[in-house]
Amino acid sequence: MHQMTTAEATVAALIAHGIDAVYALPGTHSDHLFDALYKQKDQLPTIHTRHEQGAAYMALGAALATAKPQVYAVVPGPGLLNTGAALLTAYGMNAPVLALIGQIPHADIGRGVGHLHEIRDQSGILARLTDFSARVANPGEAARLVAEAFQAMRAGRPGPAALECAIDVWGQRGDVGAIAPLRPPESSIDEDAVVAAARCLGASRRPLIVCGGGAQDASEEVTLLSEMLQAPVLGYRRGRGVLDSRNPLSVTLPLGRLLWGEADVALGVGTRLQMPQQAWGLDDDLAIIRIDADPQQAARFREPAVALIGDAKPILRRLLDLLPAHNRLRESRKEEMLERQARMRTQLAKLAPQIALLEAMRAELPEDGIYVDEVTQLGFAARLTWPVYKPRTFLSPGYQDNLGWGFATALGAQHARRDVPVLAISGDGGFLYTANELATAMHHRIPLVTVVFSDGAFGNVRRIQEERYGNRLIACDLTNPDFVRYAESFGAAAERAGSPEQLRAALRRAFANRAQPTVIEVPVGPMPSPWEFIHMPAVRN
Ligand SMILES: Cc1ncc(C[n+]2csc(CCOP(=O)(O)OP(=O)(O)O)c2C)c(N)n1
Ligand SMILES: [Mg+2]
């Protein structure tokens, strides 16, 4: 037993769980916590931002880039709500982000007295936003609750967790027992189900593998399985990079949809399988096998032929052991897939302006460099055409498609992964959501490279108004700052690039500069619509 404050015990528990940074914005409700962080600042640096959303997005980006849990700390009420979109996105992306949130004095919680930053039912709000949340009520339970939060972030379907603590409780001193992680829960593999999956896949004539974010740490296994089955692997936003894009069996939309239409067995790995099942259709000629950490998810649209519940990697390992005994002889689909990919590229060439800029960026971002996506014309096209060579190098916001997430998320990715370059792309609309965090990039010397495509509009919204609403344009034109001068005013490196060639040259300079963040503005015009390649009609029914 040690005598410690709640805050000291919490910080010691974070360190015991391997946390090496806390993304944070202080305030009076967390003064004791920040004092405890001060005392451990060599082991556990605090990275402060200029807005709470920046702290939460940075934790999210760090979690996505490292596959490890990350932590942010903010004041209650407005501080918490300022992190709301990031916490929601972390939930949607199953990202292990721990939110440490302040609270008003313990004795007044729930009384509606009007304390600074008081918010009605904060614990109820946290419980809606996460699958695990708790209030730390004394120093003795801090370490245990931190350990439970970390366990919950990894058990079953991963995701964020939240701990709140009252302003007076952070500073309370008391006896603190063991500060250590809990053992991960035992997981077992349903052997009968794996045999059934091996039989079904082994007998299939046209298998398809669909990957989501839950497959990111099973790249090797998916690659081997795809080879064994000669099965194409579809990844769209979160599943990109599980199978290297240079592999002819690696597909995105819209080729994936055609393959869905032809498949007799589809294996979903760590994916909601929402678009294929809801938009592309289901029929009795398609057997679905699911590998998912969440049993409810696996059966959401239709009871699958086989459900394998648990972590994808060990389940796929077992499947790879069993499959050879059941697998039919298969001819290589390499030539067929190369030919179909080439044909699809001709169709996608409709997106030529986006593709030329994306190719320029891909040519300069090293193979293991991390691309962080945004809800922009370039982003929509990147999801279809950007070649991804390694898992966790294509960070896209999943079904929240949360405009403005990108820059601060990329900042977190670059902070946590100093060893590789990180490239954030953004429209002029999305960038200004968190562009203030350029100050954070300067202060903490984070050499993120950002490309801002400025068309003076919420271009996506504008095109929809033009094409579908008789050109009645509303709330879509933007008055921009001079992005180069704006970035320079923070001390960042900045330049303007007027063509794909100029963008390449600017990026080469930017990636060579590890001392500073860089912003490159690329003025662009209206771009062709990507929707025919994304919102596609059913191919089965
Ligand atoms: C949080 C959030 N708010 C609003 C939207 C709706 N939305 C989707 S794209 C878009 C415009 C994006 O503009 P910009 O970043 O400039 O990219 P562009 O379309 O011009 O390439 C908007 C407002 C969204 N996806 N997320
Ligand atoms: Mg724009």
Coordinates of N, CA and C in Angstrom, one line a residue, residues 75-221:
V75 N -11.5 19.2 -19.1 CA -12.5 19.6 -18.0 C -13.9 19.1 -18.4
P76 N -14.8 19.1 -17.4 CA -16.1 18.6 -17.6 C -17.0 19.6 -18.5
G77 N -18.2 19.2 -18.7 CA -19.1 20.2 -19.4 C -18.7 20.6 -20.7
P78 N -18.3 21.8 -20.9 CA -17.9 22.3 -22.3 C -16.7 21.6 -22.7
G79 N -15.7 21.3 -21.8 CA -14.5 20.5 -22.2 C -14.9 19.2 -22.8
L80 N -15.7 18.5 -22.1 CA -16.2 17.2 -22.6 C -16.9 17.3 -23.9
L81 N -17.9 18.2 -24.0 CA -18.7 18.4 -25.2 C -17.8 18.8 -26.4
N82 N -16.7 19.6 -26.1 CA -15.8 20.0 -27.2 C -15.1 18.7 -27.8
T83 N -15.0 17.7 -27.1 CA -14.4 16.4 -27.6 C -15.4 15.5 -28.2
G84 N -16.7 15.9 -28.2 CA -17.8 14.9 -28.5 C -17.6 14.3 -29.9
A85 N -17.3 15.1 -30.9 CA -17.3 14.5 -32.3 C -16.1 13.5 -32.4
A86 N -15.0 13.8 -31.7 CA -13.9 12.9 -31.8 C -14.2 11.6 -31.0
L87 N -14.9 11.7 -29.9 CA -15.2 10.5 -29.1 C -16.2 9.7 -29.9
L88 N -17.1 10.3 -30.5 CA -18.1 9.6 -31.4 C -17.4 8.9 -32.5
T89 N -16.4 9.5 -33.1 CA -15.7 8.9 -34.2 C -14.8 7.8 -33.7
A90 N -14.2 7.9 -32.5 CA -13.5 6.8 -31.9 C -14.4 5.6 -31.7
Y91 N -15.6 5.9 -31.3 CA -16.6 4.8 -31.1 C -16.9 4.1 -32.4
G92 N -17.2 4.9 -33.4 CA -17.5 4.4 -34.7 C -16.3 3.6 -35.3
M93 N -15.1 4.0 -34.9 CA -13.9 3.3 -35.5 C -13.3 2.2 -34.6
N94 N -14.0 2.0 -33.5 CA -13.6 1.0 -32.5 C -12.1 1.3 -32.0
A95 N -11.9 2.5 -31.7 CA -10.5 2.9 -31.4 C -10.4 3.1 -29.9
P96 N -9.3 2.5 -29.3 CA -9.2 2.5 -27.8 C -8.6 3.8 -27.3
V97 N -9.6 4.7 -27.1 CA -9.2 6.1 -26.6 C -9.8 6.3 -25.2
L98 N -9.0 6.5 -24.2 CA -9.5 6.7 -22.8 C -9.7 8.2 -22.6
A99 N -10.9 8.6 -22.2 CA -11.2 10.0 -21.9 C -11.2 10.2 -20.4
L100 N -10.3 11.1 -19.9 CA -10.3 11.4 -18.5 C -11.0 12.8 -18.3
I101 N -12.1 12.8 -17.7 CA -13.0 14.0 -17.7 C -13.1 14.5 -16.2
G102 N -13.1 15.8 -16.0 CA -13.3 16.3 -14.7 C -14.7 16.3 -14.3
Q103 N -15.0 16.7 -13.0 CA -16.4 16.8 -12.5 C -16.5 17.9 -11.5
I104 N -17.7 18.3 -11.2 CA -17.9 19.3 -10.1 C -17.7 18.6 -8.8
P105 N -17.7 19.4 -7.7 CA -17.4 18.7 -6.3 C -18.4 17.5 -6.1
H106 N -17.8 16.5 -5.6 CA -18.4 15.2 -5.4 C -19.8 15.3 -4.8
A107 N -19.9 16.1 -3.7 CA -21.1 16.1 -2.9 C -22.3 16.8 -3.7
D108 N -21.9 17.6 -4.8 CA -23.0 18.3 -5.5 C -23.4 17.7 -6.8
I109 N -22.7 16.6 -7.2 CA -23.1 16.0 -8.5 C -24.5 15.6 -8.5
G110 N -25.2 16.0 -9.5 CA -26.6 15.7 -9.7 C -27.6 16.6 -9.0
R111 N -27.1 17.7 -8.3 CA -28.0 18.6 -7.6 C -28.4 19.8 -8.4
G112 N -27.7 20.1 -9.5 CA -28.1 21.2 -10.3 C -27.9 22.5 -9.7
V113 N -26.8 22.7 -9.0 CA -26.6 23.9 -8.2 C -26.0 25.1 -9.1
G114 N -25.4 24.7 -10.2 CA -24.8 25.8 -11.1 C -23.4 26.0 -10.8
H115 N -22.6 24.9 -10.6 CA -21.2 25.0 -10.5 C -20.6 25.3 -11.8
L116 N -19.3 25.8 -11.8 CA -18.6 26.0 -13.0 C -18.5 24.7 -13.8
H117 N -18.9 24.7 -15.1 CA -18.8 23.6 -16.0 C -19.8 22.4 -15.7
E118 N -20.7 22.7 -14.8 CA -21.7 21.7 -14.5 C -22.5 21.3 -15.7
I119 N -22.8 20.1 -15.9 CA -23.7 19.6 -17.0 C -24.5 18.5 -16.4
R120 N -25.8 18.5 -16.9 CA -26.7 17.5 -16.3 C -26.3 16.1 -16.7
D121 N -26.2 15.2 -15.8 CA -26.0 13.8 -16.0 C -24.8 13.5 -16.9
Q122 N -23.6 14.1 -16.5 CA -22.4 13.8 -17.3 C -22.1 12.3 -17.4
S123 N -22.4 11.6 -16.3 CA -22.1 10.2 -16.4 C -23.0 9.5 -17.4
G124 N -24.2 10.0 -17.5 CA -25.2 9.4 -18.5 C -24.7 9.7 -19.9
I125 N -24.2 10.9 -20.1 CA -23.6 11.2 -21.4 C -22.4 10.3 -21.8
L126 N -21.5 10.2 -20.8 CA -20.4 9.3 -21.1 C -20.8 7.9 -21.3
A127 N -21.8 7.4 -20.6 CA -22.3 6.1 -20.8 C -22.9 5.9 -22.2
R128 N -23.4 6.9 -22.8 CA -24.0 6.8 -24.2 C -22.9 6.8 -25.2
L129 N -21.8 7.5 -24.9 CA -20.7 7.7 -25.9 C -19.7 6.6 -25.9
T130 N -19.7 5.8 -24.8 CA -18.7 4.7 -24.7 C -19.4 3.5 -24.2
D131 N -18.7 2.4 -24.3 CA -19.2 1.1 -23.7 C -18.7 0.9 -22.3
F132 N -17.7 1.6 -21.9 CA -17.3 1.5 -20.5 C -17.1 2.9 -19.9
S133 N -17.7 3.3 -18.8 CA -17.5 4.5 -18.2 C -17.7 4.4 -16.7
A134 N -17.0 5.2 -15.9 CA -17.1 5.1 -14.4 C -16.7 6.4 -13.8
R135 N -17.1 6.6 -12.6 CA -16.6 7.7 -11.8 C -15.7 7.2 -10.7
V136 N -14.5 7.9 -10.7 CA -13.5 7.5 -9.6 C -13.9 8.2 -8.4
A137 N -14.2 7.5 -7.3 CA -14.7 8.1 -6.1 C -13.7 8.3 -5.0
N138 N -12.6 7.6 -5.1 CA -11.5 7.7 -4.0 C -10.2 7.2 -4.6
P139 N -9.1 7.5 -3.9 CA -7.8 7.1 -4.4 C -7.7 5.6 -4.6
G140 N -8.3 4.9 -3.6 CA -8.1 3.4 -3.6 C -8.7 2.7 -4.8
E141 N -9.7 3.4 -5.5 CA -10.2 2.6 -6.6 C -9.7 3.2 -8.0
A142 N -8.8 4.2 -8.0 CA -8.4 4.8 -9.2 C -7.7 3.8 -10.1
A143 N -6.7 3.1 -9.5 CA -5.9 2.2 -10.3 C -6.7 1.0 -10.9
R144 N -7.7 0.5 -10.1 CA -8.5 -0.6 -10.5 C -9.4 -0.1 -11.7
L145 N -10.0 1.1 -11.5 CA -10.9 1.6 -12.6 C -10.1 1.9 -13.9
V146 N -8.9 2.4 -13.8 CA -8.0 2.6 -15.0 C -7.8 1.2 -15.6
A147 N -7.5 0.2 -14.8 CA -7.2 -1.1 -15.4 C -8.4 -1.7 -16.0
E148 N -9.6 -1.5 -15.4 CA -10.8 -2.0 -16.0 C -11.1 -1.3 -17.3
A149 N -10.9 0.0 -17.3 CA -11.1 0.8 -18.6 C -10.2 0.3 -19.7
F150 N -8.9 0.0 -19.4 CA -8.0 -0.5 -20.4 C -8.5 -1.9 -20.9
Q151 N -8.9 -2.7 -19.9 CA -9.4 -4.1 -20.3 C -10.6 -3.9 -21.2
A152 N -11.6 -3.0 -20.8 CA -12.8 -2.9 -21.6 C -12.5 -2.3 -23.0
M153 N -11.4 -1.5 -23.2 CA -11.1 -0.9 -24.5 C -10.6 -2.0 -25.4
R154 N -10.2 -3.1 -24.9 CA -9.6 -4.2 -25.8 C -10.5 -5.4 -25.8
A155 N -11.4 -5.6 -24.8 CA -12.2 -6.8 -24.8 C -13.3 -6.7 -25.8
G156 N -13.6 -7.8 -26.4 CA -14.7 -7.9 -27.4 C -14.5 -6.8 -28.5
R157 N -15.5 -6.1 -28.9 CA -15.3 -5.1 -29.8 C -14.6 -3.9 -29.2
P158 N -13.4 -3.6 -29.6 CA -12.6 -2.5 -29.0 C -13.4 -1.2 -29.1
G159 N -12.9 -0.2 -28.3 CA -13.6 1.1 -28.4 C -13.1 2.0 -27.3
P160 N -13.6 3.2 -27.3 CA -13.2 4.2 -26.3 C -13.9 3.9 -24.9
A161 N -13.3 4.5 -23.8 CA -13.8 4.4 -22.5 C -13.6 5.7 -21.8
A162 N -14.4 6.0 -20.7 CA -14.3 7.3 -20.1 C -14.3 7.1 -18.6
L163 N -13.4 7.9 -17.9 CA -13.4 8.0 -16.4 C -13.6 9.4 -16.1
E164 N -14.6 9.7 -15.2 CA -14.7 11.1 -14.6 C -14.3 11.1 -13.2
C165 N -13.9 12.2 -12.7 CA -13.5 12.3 -11.3 C -13.8 13.8 -10.8
A166 N -14.3 13.9 -9.6 CA -14.7 15.2 -9.1 C -13.5 16.0 -8.7
I167 N -13.6 17.3 -8.8 CA -12.5 18.2 -8.6 C -11.9 18.0 -7.2
D168 N -12.7 17.6 -6.2 CA -12.1 17.4 -4.9 C -11.5 16.0 -4.7
V169 N -12.0 15.1 -5.5 CA -11.5 13.7 -5.3 C -10.1 13.5 -6.0
W170 N -9.9 14.2 -7.1 CA -8.5 14.1 -7.7 C -7.4 14.3 -6.6
G171 N -7.7 15.3 -5.7 CA -6.6 15.6 -4.7 C -6.6 14.8 -3.4
Q172 N -7.7 14.0 -3.3 CA -7.8 13.2 -2.0 C -6.6 12.2 -1.9
R173 N -6.1 12.1 -0.7 CA -5.0 11.2 -0.5 C -5.5 10.0 0.3
G174 N -4.9 8.8 -0.1 CA -5.4 7.6 0.6 C -4.5 6.4 0.3
D175 N -4.8 5.3 0.8 CA -4.1 4.0 0.5 C -4.4 3.5 -0.9
V176 N -3.3 3.2 -1.6 CA -3.5 2.7 -3.0 C -2.8 1.4 -3.1
G177 N -3.5 0.4 -3.5 CA -2.9 -1.0 -3.6 C -2.2 -1.2 -4.9
A178 N -2.4 -2.4 -5.5 CA -1.7 -2.8 -6.7 C -2.0 -1.9 -7.9
I179 N -1.0 -1.5 -8.6 CA -1.2 -0.7 -9.8 C -0.6 -1.5 -11.0
A180 N -1.5 -2.3 -11.6 CA -1.0 -3.2 -12.6 C -2.2 -3.5 -13.6
P181 N -1.8 -3.7 -14.8 CA -2.9 -4.1 -15.8 C -3.6 -5.4 -15.4
L182 N -4.8 -5.5 -15.7 CA -5.5 -6.8 -15.5 C -5.1 -7.8 -16.6
R183 N -5.2 -9.0 -16.3 CA -4.9 -10.0 -17.4 C -5.9 -9.9 -18.5
P184 N -5.5 -10.0 -19.7 CA -6.6 -10.0 -20.8 C -7.5 -11.2 -20.6
P185 N -8.8 -11.0 -20.9 CA -9.7 -12.1 -20.7 C -9.4 -13.3 -21.6
E186 N -9.6 -14.5 -21.1 CA -9.3 -15.7 -21.9 C -10.2 -15.7 -23.1
S187 N -9.7 -16.0 -24.2 CA -10.6 -16.2 -25.4 C -10.4 -17.5 -26.0
S188 N -11.5 -18.1 -26.4 CA -11.4 -19.4 -27.0 C -11.9 -19.4 -28.4
I189 N -11.5 -20.3 -29.2 CA -11.9 -20.3 -30.6 C -12.9 -21.5 -30.8
D190 N -14.0 -21.2 -31.4 CA -15.1 -22.2 -31.6 C -14.6 -23.1 -32.8
E191 N -14.0 -24.3 -32.4 CA -13.4 -25.2 -33.3 C -14.4 -25.7 -34.4
D192 N -15.6 -26.0 -34.0 CA -16.6 -26.5 -34.9 C -16.9 -25.5 -36.0
A193 N -17.0 -24.2 -35.5 CA -17.3 -23.1 -36.4 C -16.2 -22.9 -37.4
V194 N -14.9 -23.1 -36.9 CA -13.8 -22.9 -37.9 C -13.8 -24.0 -38.9
V195 N -14.1 -25.2 -38.5 CA -14.2 -26.4 -39.4 C -15.3 -26.1 -40.5
A196 N -16.4 -25.6 -40.0 CA -17.5 -25.3 -40.9 C -17.1 -24.2 -41.9
A197 N -16.4 -23.2 -41.4 CA -16.0 -22.1 -42.3 C -15.0 -22.7 -43.3
A198 N -14.1 -23.5 -42.9 CA -13.0 -24.1 -43.8 C -13.7 -24.9 -44.8
R199 N -14.8 -25.7 -44.5 CA -15.5 -26.5 -45.5 C -16.2 -25.6 -46.5
C200 N -16.9 -24.6 -46.0 CA -17.6 -23.7 -46.8 C -16.7 -23.0 -47.8
L201 N -15.6 -22.4 -47.2 CA -14.7 -21.6 -48.1 C -14.0 -22.6 -49.0
G202 N -13.6 -23.8 -48.5 CA -12.8 -24.7 -49.3 C -13.6 -25.2 -50.5
A203 N -15.0 -25.3 -50.4 CA -15.8 -25.8 -51.5 C -16.2 -24.6 -52.4
S204 N -16.0 -23.4 -52.0 CA -16.6 -22.3 -52.8 C -15.9 -22.2 -54.1
R205 N -16.6 -21.6 -55.1 CA -16.1 -21.5 -56.4 C -15.6 -20.0 -56.6
R206 N -16.4 -19.1 -56.1 CA -16.0 -17.7 -56.3 C -16.1 -17.0 -54.9
P207 N -15.1 -17.2 -54.0 CA -15.1 -16.6 -52.7 C -14.7 -15.1 -52.8
L208 N -15.2 -14.4 -51.9 CA -14.7 -13.0 -51.7 C -14.5 -12.7 -50.3
I209 N -13.4 -12.0 -50.0 CA -13.1 -11.6 -48.6 C -13.3 -10.1 -48.5
V210 N -14.1 -9.6 -47.5 CA -14.3 -8.2 -47.3 C -13.7 -7.8 -46.0
C211 N -12.8 -6.8 -46.0 CA -12.1 -6.5 -44.7 C -12.6 -5.1 -44.2
G212 N -12.7 -4.9 -42.9 CA -12.9 -3.7 -42.3 C -11.8 -3.4 -41.3
G213 N -12.0 -2.4 -40.5 CA -10.9 -1.9 -39.6 C -10.5 -3.1 -38.6
G214 N -11.4 -4.0 -38.4 CA -11.0 -5.1 -37.5 C -10.0 -6.1 -38.1
A215 N -9.7 -5.9 -39.4 CA -8.7 -6.8 -40.0 C -7.4 -6.2 -40.1
Q216 N -7.2 -4.9 -39.6 CA -6.0 -4.2 -39.8 C -4.8 -4.9 -39.2
D217 N -5.0 -5.7 -38.1 CA -3.9 -6.3 -37.5 C -3.8 -7.8 -37.9
A218 N -4.5 -8.2 -38.9 CA -4.4 -9.6 -39.4 C -4.0 -9.6 -40.9
S219 N -3.2 -8.6 -41.3 CA -2.8 -8.5 -42.7 C -2.2 -9.8 -43.3
E220 N -1.2 -10.3 -42.5 CA -0.5 -11.5 -42.9 C -1.4 -12.6 -43.2
E221 N -2.4 -12.8 -42.3 CA -3.3 -14.0 -42.3 C -4.3 -13.8 -43.5

